PDB file of C-alpha atoms and ligand atoms in Angstrom:
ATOM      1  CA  UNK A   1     181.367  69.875 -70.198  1.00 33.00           C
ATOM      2  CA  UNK A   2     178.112  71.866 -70.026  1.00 37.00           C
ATOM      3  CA  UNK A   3     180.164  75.142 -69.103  1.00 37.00           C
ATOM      4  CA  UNK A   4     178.083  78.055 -70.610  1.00 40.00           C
ATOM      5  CA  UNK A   5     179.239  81.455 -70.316  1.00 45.00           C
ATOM      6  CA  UNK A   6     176.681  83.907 -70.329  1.00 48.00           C
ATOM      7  CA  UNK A   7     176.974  86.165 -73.531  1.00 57.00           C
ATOM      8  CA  UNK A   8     177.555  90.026 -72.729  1.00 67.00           C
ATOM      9  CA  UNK A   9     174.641  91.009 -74.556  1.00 90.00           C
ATOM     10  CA  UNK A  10     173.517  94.265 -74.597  1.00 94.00           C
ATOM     11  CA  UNK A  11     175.583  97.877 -73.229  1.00 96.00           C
ATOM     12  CA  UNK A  12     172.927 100.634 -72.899  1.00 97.00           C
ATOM     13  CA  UNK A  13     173.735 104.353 -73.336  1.00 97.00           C
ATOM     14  CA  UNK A  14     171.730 107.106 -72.392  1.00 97.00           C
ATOM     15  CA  UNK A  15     171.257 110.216 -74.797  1.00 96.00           C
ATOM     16  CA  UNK A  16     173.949 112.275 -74.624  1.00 95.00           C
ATOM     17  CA  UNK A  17     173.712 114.884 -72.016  1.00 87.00           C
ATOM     18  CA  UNK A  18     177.343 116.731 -72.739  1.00 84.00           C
ATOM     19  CA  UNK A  19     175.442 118.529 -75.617  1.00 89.00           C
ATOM     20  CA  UNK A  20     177.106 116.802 -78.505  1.00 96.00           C
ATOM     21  CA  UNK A  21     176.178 114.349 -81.257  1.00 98.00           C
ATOM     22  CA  UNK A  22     176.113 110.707 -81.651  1.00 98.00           C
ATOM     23  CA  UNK A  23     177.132 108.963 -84.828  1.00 98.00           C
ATOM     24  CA  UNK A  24     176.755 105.124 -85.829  1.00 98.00           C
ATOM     25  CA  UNK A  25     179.687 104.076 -88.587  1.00 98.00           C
ATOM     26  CA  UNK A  26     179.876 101.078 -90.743  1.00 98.00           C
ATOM     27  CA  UNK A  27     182.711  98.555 -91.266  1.00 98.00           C
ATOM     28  CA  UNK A  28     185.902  99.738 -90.244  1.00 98.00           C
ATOM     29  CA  UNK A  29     188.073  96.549 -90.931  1.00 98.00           C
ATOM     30  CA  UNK A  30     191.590  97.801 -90.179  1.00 98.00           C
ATOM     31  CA  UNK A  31     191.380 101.456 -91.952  1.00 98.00           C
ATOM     32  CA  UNK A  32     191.392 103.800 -88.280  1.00 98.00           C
ATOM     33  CA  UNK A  33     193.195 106.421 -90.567  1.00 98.00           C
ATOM     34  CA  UNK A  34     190.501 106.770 -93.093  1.00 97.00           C
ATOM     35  CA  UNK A  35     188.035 106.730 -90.099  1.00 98.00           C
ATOM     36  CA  UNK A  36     190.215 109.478 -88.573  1.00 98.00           C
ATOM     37  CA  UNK A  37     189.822 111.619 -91.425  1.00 98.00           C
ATOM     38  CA  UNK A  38     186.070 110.845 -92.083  1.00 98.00           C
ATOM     39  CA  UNK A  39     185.526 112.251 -88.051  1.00 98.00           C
ATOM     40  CA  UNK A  40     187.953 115.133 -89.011  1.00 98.00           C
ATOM     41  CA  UNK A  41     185.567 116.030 -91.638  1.00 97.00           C
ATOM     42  CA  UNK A  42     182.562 115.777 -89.461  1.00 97.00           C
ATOM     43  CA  UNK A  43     184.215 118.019 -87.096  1.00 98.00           C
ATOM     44  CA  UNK A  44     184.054 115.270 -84.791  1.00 98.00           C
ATOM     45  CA  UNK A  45     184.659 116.636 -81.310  1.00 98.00           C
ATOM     46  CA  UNK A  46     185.486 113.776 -78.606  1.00 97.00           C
ATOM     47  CA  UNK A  47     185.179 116.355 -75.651  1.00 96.00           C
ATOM     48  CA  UNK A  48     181.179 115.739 -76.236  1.00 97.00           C
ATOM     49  CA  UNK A  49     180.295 113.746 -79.448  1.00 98.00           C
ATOM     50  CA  UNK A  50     180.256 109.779 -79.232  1.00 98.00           C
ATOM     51  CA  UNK A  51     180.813 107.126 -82.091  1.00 98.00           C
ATOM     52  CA  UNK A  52     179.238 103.878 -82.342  1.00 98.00           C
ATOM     53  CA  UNK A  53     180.822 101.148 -84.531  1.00 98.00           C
ATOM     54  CA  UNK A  54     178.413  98.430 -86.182  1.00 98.00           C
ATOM     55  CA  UNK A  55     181.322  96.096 -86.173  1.00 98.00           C
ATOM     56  CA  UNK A  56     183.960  94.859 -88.414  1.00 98.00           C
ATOM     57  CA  UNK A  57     186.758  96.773 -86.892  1.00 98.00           C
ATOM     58  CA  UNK A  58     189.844  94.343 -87.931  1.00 98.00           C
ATOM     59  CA  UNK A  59     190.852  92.193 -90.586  1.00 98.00           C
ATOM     60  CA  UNK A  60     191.152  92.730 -94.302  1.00 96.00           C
ATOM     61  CA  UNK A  61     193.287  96.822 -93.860  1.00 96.00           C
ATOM     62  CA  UNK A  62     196.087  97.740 -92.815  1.00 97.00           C
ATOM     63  CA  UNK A  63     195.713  99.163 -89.246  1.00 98.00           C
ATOM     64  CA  UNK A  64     193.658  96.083 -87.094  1.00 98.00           C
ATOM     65  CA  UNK A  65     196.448  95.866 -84.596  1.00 97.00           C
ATOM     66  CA  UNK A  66     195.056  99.778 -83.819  1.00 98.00           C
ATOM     67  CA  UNK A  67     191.663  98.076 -82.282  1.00 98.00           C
ATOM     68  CA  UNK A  68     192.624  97.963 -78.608  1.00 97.00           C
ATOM     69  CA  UNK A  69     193.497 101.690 -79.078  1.00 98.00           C
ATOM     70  CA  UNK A  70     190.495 102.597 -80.597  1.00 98.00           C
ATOM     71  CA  UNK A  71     188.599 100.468 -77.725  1.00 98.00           C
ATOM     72  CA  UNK A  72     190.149 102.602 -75.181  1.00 97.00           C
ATOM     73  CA  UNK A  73     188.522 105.909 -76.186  1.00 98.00           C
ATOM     74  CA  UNK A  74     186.027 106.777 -74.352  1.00 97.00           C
ATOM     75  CA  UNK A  75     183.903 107.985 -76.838  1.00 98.00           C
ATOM     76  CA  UNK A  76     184.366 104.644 -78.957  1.00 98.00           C
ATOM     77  CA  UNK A  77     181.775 102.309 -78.816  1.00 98.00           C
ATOM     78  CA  UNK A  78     181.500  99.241 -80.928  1.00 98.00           C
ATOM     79  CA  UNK A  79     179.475  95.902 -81.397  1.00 98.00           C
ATOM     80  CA  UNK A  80     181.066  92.676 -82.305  1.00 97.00           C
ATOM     81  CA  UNK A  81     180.567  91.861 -85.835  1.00 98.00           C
ATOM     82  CA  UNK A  82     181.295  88.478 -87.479  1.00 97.00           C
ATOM     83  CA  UNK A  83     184.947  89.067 -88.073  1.00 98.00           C
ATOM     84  CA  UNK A  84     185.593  89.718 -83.785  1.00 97.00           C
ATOM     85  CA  UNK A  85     183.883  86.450 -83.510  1.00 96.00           C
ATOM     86  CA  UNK A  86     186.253  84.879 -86.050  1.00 96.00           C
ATOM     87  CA  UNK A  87     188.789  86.553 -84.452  1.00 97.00           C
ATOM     88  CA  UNK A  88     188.338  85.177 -80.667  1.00 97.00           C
ATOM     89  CA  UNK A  89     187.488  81.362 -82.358  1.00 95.00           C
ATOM     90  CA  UNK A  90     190.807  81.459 -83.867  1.00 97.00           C
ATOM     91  CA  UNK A  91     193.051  82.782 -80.921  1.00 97.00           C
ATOM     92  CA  UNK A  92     190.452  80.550 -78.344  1.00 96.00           C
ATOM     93  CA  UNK A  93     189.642  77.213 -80.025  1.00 94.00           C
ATOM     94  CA  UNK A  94     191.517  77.081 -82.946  1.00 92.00           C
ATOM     95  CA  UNK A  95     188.047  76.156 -84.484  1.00 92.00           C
ATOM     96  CA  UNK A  96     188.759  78.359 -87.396  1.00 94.00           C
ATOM     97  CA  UNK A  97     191.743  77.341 -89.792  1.00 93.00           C
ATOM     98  CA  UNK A  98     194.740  79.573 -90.143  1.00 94.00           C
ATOM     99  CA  UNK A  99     194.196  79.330 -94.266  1.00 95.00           C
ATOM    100  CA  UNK A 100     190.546  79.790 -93.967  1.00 96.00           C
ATOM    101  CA  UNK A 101     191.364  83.206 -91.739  1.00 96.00           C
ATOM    102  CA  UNK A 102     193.560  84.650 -93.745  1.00 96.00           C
ATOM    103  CA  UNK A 103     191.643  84.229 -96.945  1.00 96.00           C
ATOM    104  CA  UNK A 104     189.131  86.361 -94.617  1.00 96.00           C
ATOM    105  CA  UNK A 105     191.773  88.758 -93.579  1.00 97.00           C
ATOM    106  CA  UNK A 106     193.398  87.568 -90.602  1.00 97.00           C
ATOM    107  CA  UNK A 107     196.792  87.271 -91.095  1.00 97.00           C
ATOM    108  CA  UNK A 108     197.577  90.520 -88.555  1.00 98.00           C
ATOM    109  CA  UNK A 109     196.356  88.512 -85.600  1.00 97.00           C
ATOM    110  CA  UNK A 110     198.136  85.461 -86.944  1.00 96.00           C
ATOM    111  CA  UNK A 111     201.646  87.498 -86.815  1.00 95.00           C
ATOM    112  CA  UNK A 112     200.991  89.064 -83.518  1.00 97.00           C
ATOM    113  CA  UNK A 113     202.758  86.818 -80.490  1.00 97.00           C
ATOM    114  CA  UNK A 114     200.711  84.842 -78.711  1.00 97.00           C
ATOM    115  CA  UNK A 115     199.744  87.215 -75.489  1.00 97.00           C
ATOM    116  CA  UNK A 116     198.949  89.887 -78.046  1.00 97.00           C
ATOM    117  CA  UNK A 117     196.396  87.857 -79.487  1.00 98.00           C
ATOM    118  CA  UNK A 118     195.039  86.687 -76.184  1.00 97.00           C
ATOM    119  CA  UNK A 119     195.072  90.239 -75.511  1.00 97.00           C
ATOM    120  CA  UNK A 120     193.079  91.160 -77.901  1.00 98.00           C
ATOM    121  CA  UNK A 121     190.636  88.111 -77.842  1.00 97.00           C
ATOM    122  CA  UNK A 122     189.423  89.305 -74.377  1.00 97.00           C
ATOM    123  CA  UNK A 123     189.010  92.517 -75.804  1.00 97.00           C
ATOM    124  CA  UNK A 124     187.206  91.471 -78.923  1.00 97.00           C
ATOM    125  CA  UNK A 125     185.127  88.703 -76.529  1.00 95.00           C
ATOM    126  CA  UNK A 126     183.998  91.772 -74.267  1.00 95.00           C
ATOM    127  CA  UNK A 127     182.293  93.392 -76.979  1.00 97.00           C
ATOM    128  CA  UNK A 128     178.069  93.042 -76.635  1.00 95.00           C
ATOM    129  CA  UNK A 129     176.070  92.048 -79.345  1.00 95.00           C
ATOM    130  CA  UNK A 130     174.110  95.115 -79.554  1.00 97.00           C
ATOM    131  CA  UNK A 131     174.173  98.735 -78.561  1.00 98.00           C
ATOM    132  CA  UNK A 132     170.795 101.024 -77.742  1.00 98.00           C
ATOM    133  CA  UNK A 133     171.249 104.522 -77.416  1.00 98.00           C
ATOM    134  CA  UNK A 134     168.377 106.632 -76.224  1.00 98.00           C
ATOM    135  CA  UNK A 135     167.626 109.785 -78.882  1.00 97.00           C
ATOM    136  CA  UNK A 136     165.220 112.455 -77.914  1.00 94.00           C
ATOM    137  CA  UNK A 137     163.312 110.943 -81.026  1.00 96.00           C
ATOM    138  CA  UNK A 138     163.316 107.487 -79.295  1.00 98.00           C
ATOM    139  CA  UNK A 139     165.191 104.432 -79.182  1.00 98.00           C
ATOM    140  CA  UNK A 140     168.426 103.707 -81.541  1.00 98.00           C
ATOM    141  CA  UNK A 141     169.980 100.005 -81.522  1.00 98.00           C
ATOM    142  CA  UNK A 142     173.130  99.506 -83.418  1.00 98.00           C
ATOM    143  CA  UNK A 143     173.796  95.230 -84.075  1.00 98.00           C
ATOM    144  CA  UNK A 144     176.124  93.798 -86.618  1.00 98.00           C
ATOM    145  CA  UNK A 145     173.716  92.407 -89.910  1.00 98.00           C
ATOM    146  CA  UNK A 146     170.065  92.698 -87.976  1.00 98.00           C
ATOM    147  CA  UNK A 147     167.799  91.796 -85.371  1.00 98.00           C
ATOM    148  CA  UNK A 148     166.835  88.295 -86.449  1.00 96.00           C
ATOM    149  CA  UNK A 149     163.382  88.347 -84.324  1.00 95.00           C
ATOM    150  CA  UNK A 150     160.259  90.355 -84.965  1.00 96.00           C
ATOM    151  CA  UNK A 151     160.534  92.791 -82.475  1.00 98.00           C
ATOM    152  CA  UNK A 152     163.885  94.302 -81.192  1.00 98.00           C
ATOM    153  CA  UNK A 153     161.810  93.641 -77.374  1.00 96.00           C
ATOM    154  CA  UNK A 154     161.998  90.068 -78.183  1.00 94.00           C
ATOM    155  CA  UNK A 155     165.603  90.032 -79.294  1.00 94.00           C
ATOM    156  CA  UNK A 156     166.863  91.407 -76.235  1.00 93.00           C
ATOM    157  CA  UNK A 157     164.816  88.991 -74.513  1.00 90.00           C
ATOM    158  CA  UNK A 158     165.838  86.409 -76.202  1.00 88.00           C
ATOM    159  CA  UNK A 159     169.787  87.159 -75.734  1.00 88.00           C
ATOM    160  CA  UNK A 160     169.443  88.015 -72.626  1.00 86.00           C
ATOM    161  CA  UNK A 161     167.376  85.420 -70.624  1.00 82.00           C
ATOM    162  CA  UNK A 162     167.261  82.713 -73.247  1.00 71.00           C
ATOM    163  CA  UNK A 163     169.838  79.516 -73.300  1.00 66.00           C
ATOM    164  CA  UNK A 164     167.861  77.920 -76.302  1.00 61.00           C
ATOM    165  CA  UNK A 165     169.365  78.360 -80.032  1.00 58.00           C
ATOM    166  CA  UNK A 166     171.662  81.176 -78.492  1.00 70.00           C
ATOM    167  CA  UNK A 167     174.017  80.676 -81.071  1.00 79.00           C
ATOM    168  CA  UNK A 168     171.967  80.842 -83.880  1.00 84.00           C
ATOM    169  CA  UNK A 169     170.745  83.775 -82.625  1.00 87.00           C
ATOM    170  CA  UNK A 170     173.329  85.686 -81.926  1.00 89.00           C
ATOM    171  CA  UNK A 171     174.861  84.265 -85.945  1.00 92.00           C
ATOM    172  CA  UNK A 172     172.119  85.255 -87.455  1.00 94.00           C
ATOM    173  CA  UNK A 173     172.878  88.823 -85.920  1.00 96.00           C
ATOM    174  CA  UNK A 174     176.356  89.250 -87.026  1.00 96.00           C
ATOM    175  CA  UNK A 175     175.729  87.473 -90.551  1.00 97.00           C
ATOM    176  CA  UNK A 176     172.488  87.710 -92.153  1.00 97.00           C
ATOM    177  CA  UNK A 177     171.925  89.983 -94.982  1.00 96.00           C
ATOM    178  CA  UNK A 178     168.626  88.672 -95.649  1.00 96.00           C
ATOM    179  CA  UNK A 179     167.217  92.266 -95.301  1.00 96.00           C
ATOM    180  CA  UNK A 180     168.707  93.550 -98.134  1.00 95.00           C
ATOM    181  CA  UNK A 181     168.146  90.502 -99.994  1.00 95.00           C
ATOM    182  CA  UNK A 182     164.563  90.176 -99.587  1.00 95.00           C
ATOM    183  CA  UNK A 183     164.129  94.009-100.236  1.00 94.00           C
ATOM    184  CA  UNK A 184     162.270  93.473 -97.049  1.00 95.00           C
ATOM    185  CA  UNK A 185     161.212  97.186 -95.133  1.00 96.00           C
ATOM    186  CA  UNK A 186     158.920  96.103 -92.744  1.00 96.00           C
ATOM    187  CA  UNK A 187     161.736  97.406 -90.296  1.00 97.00           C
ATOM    188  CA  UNK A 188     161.800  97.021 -86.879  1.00 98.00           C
ATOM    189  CA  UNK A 189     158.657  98.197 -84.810  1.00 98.00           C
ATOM    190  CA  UNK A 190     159.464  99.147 -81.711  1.00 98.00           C
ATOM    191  CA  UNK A 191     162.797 101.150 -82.606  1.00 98.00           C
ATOM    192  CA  UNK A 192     163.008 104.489 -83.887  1.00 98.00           C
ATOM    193  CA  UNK A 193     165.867 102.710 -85.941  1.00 98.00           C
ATOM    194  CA  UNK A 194     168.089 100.033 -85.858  1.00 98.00           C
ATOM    195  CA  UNK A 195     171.062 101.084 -87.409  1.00 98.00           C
ATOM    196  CA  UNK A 196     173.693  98.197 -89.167  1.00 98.00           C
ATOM    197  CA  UNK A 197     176.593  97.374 -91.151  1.00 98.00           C
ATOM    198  CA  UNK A 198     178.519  94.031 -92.825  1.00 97.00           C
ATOM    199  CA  UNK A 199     176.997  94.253 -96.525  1.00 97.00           C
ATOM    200  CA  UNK A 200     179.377  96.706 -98.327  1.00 96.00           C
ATOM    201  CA  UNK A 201     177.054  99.068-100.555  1.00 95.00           C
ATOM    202  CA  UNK A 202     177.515 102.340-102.936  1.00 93.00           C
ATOM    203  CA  UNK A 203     175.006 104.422-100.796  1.00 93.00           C
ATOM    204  CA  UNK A 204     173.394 103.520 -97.107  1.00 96.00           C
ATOM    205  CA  UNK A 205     170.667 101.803 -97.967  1.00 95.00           C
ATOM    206  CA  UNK A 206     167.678 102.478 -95.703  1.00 96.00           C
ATOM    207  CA  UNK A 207     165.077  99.766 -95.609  1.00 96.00           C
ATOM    208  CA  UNK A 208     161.477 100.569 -93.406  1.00 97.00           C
ATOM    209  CA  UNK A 209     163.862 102.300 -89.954  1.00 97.00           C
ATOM    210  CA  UNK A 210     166.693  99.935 -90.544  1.00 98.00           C
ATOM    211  CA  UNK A 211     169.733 102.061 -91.821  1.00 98.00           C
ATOM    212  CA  UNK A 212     172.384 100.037 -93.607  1.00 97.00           C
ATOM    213  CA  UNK A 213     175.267 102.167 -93.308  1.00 97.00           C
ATOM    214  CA  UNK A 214     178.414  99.971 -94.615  1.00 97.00           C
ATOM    215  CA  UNK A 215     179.800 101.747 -97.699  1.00 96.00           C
ATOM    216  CA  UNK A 216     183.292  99.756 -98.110  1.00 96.00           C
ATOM    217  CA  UNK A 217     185.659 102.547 -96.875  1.00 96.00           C
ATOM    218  CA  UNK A 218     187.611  99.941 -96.000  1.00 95.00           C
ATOM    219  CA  UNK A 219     186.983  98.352-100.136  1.00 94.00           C
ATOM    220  CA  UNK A 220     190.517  97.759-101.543  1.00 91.00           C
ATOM    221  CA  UNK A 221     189.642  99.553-105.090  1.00 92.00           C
ATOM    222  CA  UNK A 222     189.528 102.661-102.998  1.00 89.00           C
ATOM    223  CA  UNK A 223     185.603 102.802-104.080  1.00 91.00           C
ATOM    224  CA  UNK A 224     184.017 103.377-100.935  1.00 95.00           C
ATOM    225  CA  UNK A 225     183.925 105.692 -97.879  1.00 96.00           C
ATOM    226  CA  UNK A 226     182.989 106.259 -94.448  1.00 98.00           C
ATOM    227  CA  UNK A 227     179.302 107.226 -94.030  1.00 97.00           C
ATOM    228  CA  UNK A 228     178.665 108.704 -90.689  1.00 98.00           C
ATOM    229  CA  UNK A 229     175.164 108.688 -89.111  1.00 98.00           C
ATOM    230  CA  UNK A 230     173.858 111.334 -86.795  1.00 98.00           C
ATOM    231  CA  UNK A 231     171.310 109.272 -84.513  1.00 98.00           C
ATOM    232  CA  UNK A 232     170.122 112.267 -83.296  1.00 97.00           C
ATOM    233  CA  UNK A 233     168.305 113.288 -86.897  1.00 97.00           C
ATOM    234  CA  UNK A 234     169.359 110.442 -89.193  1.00 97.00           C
ATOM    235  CA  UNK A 235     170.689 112.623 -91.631  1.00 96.00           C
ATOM    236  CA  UNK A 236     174.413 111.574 -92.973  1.00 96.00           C
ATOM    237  CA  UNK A 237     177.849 112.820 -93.315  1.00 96.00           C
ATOM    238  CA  UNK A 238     178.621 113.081 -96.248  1.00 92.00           C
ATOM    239  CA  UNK A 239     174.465 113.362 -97.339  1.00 91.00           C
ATOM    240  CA  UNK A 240     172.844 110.715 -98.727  1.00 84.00           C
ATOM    241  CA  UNK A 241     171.471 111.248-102.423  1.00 75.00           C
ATOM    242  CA  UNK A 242     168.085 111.841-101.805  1.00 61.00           C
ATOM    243  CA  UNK A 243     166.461 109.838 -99.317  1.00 56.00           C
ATOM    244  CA  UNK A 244     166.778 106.145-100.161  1.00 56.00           C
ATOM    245  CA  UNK A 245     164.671 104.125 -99.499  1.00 55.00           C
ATOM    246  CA  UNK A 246     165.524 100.615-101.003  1.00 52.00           C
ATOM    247  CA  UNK A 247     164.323  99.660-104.128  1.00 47.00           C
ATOM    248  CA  UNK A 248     164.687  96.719-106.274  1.00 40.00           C
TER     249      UNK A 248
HETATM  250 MN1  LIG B  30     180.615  91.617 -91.286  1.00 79.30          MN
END
């Protein structure tokens, strides 16, 4: 009864020694030929550049059933964001109700036969919580919504060698948007910058070093767009409007 699989917690990168640049990229949620375009624009070059998803791939567009594809690159690198989870509780446990899921956007999974889904569970269930890449400015970490503890130190700690509250822990990760709501830019000390996704806004929103990069390309109005950012200098594709800094 007490079997307790041991999250995968954490995949570490080191900077990129083939010369090229890293990006971080918010929400994709199904829309892999918008993304296409938005690394087209960047010149994106997969001989020597690396992306790094926040999350959110599937659900809600078009193209989820692309995720195992997208998985495969090489130079693809995501976290699991709230809607993965979802994802693997519905094929796994069923503990998530087909109406509730689709409501959220899961009706691709839904359709796909069973060993698909299964399929693609694993895949989804493989993904860590959070990413660090090393810059030459210092550390990066990429996790769904935001480090829920003080320190990012204390996070990893905390996923990695802690069986107390894991859960909450690692929800709080992929769901919280207390950040934004709390106007709160203390940031996150020991990080150059964490860098995260799941609250859809108009511009990246950056709040202390935390960089809140989800701007709804994946938005069914059409309203929104990728925003791509270089970890390297922190600077975005396309460029932010001024510097923002949260306000209000
Ligand atoms: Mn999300």
């Amino acid at each position: 009864m007490t079997k307790r699989t041991r999250l995968h917690s954490v995949d570490r990168y080191p900077a990129n020694e083939a010369g090229g640049r890293d990006f971080a990229v918010g929400d994709i949620h199904g829309h892999f030929s918008r993304l296409q375009q938005a690394l087209n624009a960047a010149d994106f070059n997969p001989e020597r550049d690396r992306l790094f998803s926040v999350g959110d791939l599937v659900d809600r567009g078009p193209e989820s059933a692309q995720v195992l594809e997208w998985l495969q690159r090489p130079w693809f690198h995501a976290v699991q964001g709230n809607h993965e989870e979802i994802g693997v509780r519905y094929v796994r446990e069923r503990s998530i109700s087909a109406g509730h899921y689709t409501v959220l956007g899961g009706a691709w999974l839904m359709d796909l036969p069973a060993i698909d889904q299964m399929n693609i569970a694993d895949a989804l269930a493989g993904l860590p919580i959070a990413i660090e890449v090393e810059t030459p400015g210092g550390l990066v970490a990429i996790v769904h919504a935001d480090c829920p503890m003080p320190t990012w130190g204390l996070f990893i700690q905390f996923l990695e060698h802690s069986d107390v509250n894991h859960r909450e822990m690692k929800d709080l990760s992929q769901w919280s948007r207390r950040r934004l709501e709390q106007a709160d830019a203390s940031g996150v000390p020991d990080l150059r910058a964490l860098v995260v996704g799941h609250t859809p806004l108009r511009e990246p929103a950056v709040l202390g070093n935390v960089y809140h990069i989800d701007t709804g390309a994946w938005l069914k109005d059409g309203s929104g767009r990728f925003t791509l950012l270089d970890l390297q200098t922190l600077e975005t594709i396309p460029p932010m409007r001024g510097r923002l800094q949260w306000s209000d």
